[in-house]
C-alpha positions as a printed Julia matrix, in Angstrom:
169×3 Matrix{Float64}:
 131.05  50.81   89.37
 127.75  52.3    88.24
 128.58  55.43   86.63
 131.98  56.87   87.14
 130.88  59.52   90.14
 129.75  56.93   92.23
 132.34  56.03   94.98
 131.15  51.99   95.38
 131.69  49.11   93.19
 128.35  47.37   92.66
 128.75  44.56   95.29
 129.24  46.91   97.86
 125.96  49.08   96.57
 123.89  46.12   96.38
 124.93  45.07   99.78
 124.68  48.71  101.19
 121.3   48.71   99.87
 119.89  45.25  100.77
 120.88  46.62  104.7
 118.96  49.63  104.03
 115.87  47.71  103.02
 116.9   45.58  106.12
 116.37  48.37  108.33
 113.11  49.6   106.77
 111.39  46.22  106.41
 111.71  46.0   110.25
 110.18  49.28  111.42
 105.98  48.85  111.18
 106.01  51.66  108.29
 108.23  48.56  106.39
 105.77  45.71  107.3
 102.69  48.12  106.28
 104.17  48.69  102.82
 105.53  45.19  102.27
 102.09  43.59  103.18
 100.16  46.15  100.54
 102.07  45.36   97.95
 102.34  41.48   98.45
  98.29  41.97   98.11
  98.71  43.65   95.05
 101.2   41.27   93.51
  98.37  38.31   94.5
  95.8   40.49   92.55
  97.67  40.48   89.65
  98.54  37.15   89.75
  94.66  35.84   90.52
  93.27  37.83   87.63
  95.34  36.71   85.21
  94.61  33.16   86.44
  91.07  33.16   86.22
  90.47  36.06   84.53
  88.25  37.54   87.01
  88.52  41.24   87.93
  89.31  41.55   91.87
  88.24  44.74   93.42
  91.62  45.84   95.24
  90.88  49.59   96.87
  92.99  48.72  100.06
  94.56  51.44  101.14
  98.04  52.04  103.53
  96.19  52.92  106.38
  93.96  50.33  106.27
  96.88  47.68  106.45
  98.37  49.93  109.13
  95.23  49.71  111.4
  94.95  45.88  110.7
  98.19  44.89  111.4
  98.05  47.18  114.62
  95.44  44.25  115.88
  97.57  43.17  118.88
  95.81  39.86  118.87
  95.44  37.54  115.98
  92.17  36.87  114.68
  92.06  32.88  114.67
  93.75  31.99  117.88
  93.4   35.19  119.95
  96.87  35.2   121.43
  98.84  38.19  121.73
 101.15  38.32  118.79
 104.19  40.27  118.49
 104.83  43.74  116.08
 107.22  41.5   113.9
 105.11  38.12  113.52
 102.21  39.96  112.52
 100.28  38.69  109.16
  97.89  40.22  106.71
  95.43  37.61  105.95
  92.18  37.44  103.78
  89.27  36.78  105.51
  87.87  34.95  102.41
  90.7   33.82   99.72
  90.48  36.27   96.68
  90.76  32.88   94.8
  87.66  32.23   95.65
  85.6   35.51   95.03
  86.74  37.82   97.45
  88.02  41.12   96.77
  91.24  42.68   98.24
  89.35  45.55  100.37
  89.47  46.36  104.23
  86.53  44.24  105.32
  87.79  40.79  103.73
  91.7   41.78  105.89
  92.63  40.68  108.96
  95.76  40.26  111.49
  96.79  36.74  111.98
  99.95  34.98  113.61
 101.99  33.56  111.37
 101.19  30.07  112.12
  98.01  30.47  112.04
  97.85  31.92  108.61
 100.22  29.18  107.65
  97.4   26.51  109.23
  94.88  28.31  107.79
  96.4   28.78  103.99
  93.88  28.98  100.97
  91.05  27.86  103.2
  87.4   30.35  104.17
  88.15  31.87  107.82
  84.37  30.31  108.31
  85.27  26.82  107.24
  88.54  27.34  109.21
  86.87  27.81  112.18
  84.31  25.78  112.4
  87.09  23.2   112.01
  88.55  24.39  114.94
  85.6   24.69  116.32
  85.85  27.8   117.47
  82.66  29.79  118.11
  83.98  33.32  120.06
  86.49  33.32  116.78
  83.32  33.22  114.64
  81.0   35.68  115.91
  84.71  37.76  116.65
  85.08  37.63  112.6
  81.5   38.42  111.79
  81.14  41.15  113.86
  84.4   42.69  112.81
  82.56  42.67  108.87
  79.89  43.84  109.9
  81.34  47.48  111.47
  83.92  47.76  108.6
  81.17  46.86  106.08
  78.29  48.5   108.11
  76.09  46.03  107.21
  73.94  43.59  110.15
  75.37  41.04  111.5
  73.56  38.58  109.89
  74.45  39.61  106.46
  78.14  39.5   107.11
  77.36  35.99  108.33
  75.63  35.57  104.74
  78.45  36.52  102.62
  81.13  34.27  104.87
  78.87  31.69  104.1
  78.71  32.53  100.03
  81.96  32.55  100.17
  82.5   29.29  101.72
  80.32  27.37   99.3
  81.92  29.3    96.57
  84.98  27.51   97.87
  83.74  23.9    97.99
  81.95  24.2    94.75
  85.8   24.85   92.75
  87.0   22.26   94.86
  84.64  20.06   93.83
  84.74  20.74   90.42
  88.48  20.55   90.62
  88.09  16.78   91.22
């Protein structure tokens, strides 16, 4: 037991408690939270890896109105409440910051596909143009910037990407 008022033995706290967290995970409030602070763990981690400082000023809500995207952002089929994925537009490995305009919603096998790769470069690969003017115009509200800057910064960000790789080798 944990202290001597409690009435359950640890096993059966721990288990009562991994059901609770069961429950919550699964309602969208759950999914919101869980997403955030898998972000935030991934900032951590990055800066202490390359000891760049990430901007991270996402917020709840914004990871509440992403993941309410009923479509994903890659393959533009309709995607189900629970298979919904909080992806970065850009990789924060590879300059990007951890803010609303570099999130979107993605189905899990899509993000999967897509992994540490630019959504630009990821695209293009599938060579998928509606995708591509989908993402940059979706920057370019959040960011309120013109369309042709967005386009500017996916592309920074993409040679940002294949320079490390290239210097990797």
């Amino acid at each position: 037991f944990y202290k001597p008022k409690r009435p359950h033995c640890k096993e059966c706290e721990r288990s009562s408690a991994r059901m609770r967290m069961k429950r919550y995970n699964a309602t969208i409030r759950g999914k919101v939270m869980q997403a955030l602070n898998d972000s935030r763990k991934a900032v951590r981690k990055i800066e202490a890896e390359t000891g760049r400082e990430i901007k991270d000023d996402l917020t709840f809500l914004d990871v509440a109105f992403v993941l309410g995207y009923p479509e994903c952002s890659y393959c533009g089929k309709y995607v189900p409440e629970d298979e919904r994925t909080l992806d970065h537009i850009t990789p924060m490995r590879y300059g990007a910051d951890n803010t609303f305009a570099n999130i979107t919603m993605a189905c899990f096998k899509c993000n999967r596909s897509k992994n540490d790769y630019p959504a630009l470069s990821y695209l293009h690969k599938k060579q998928d143009k509606y995708g591509i003017q989908q993402l940059i115009d979706r920057i370019a509200c959040r960011e309120r910037i013109s369309y042709d800057d967005a386009y500017m910064i996916l592309v920074e960000h993409a040679v940002n990407y294949f320079e490390e790789k290239m210097e990797d080798k």
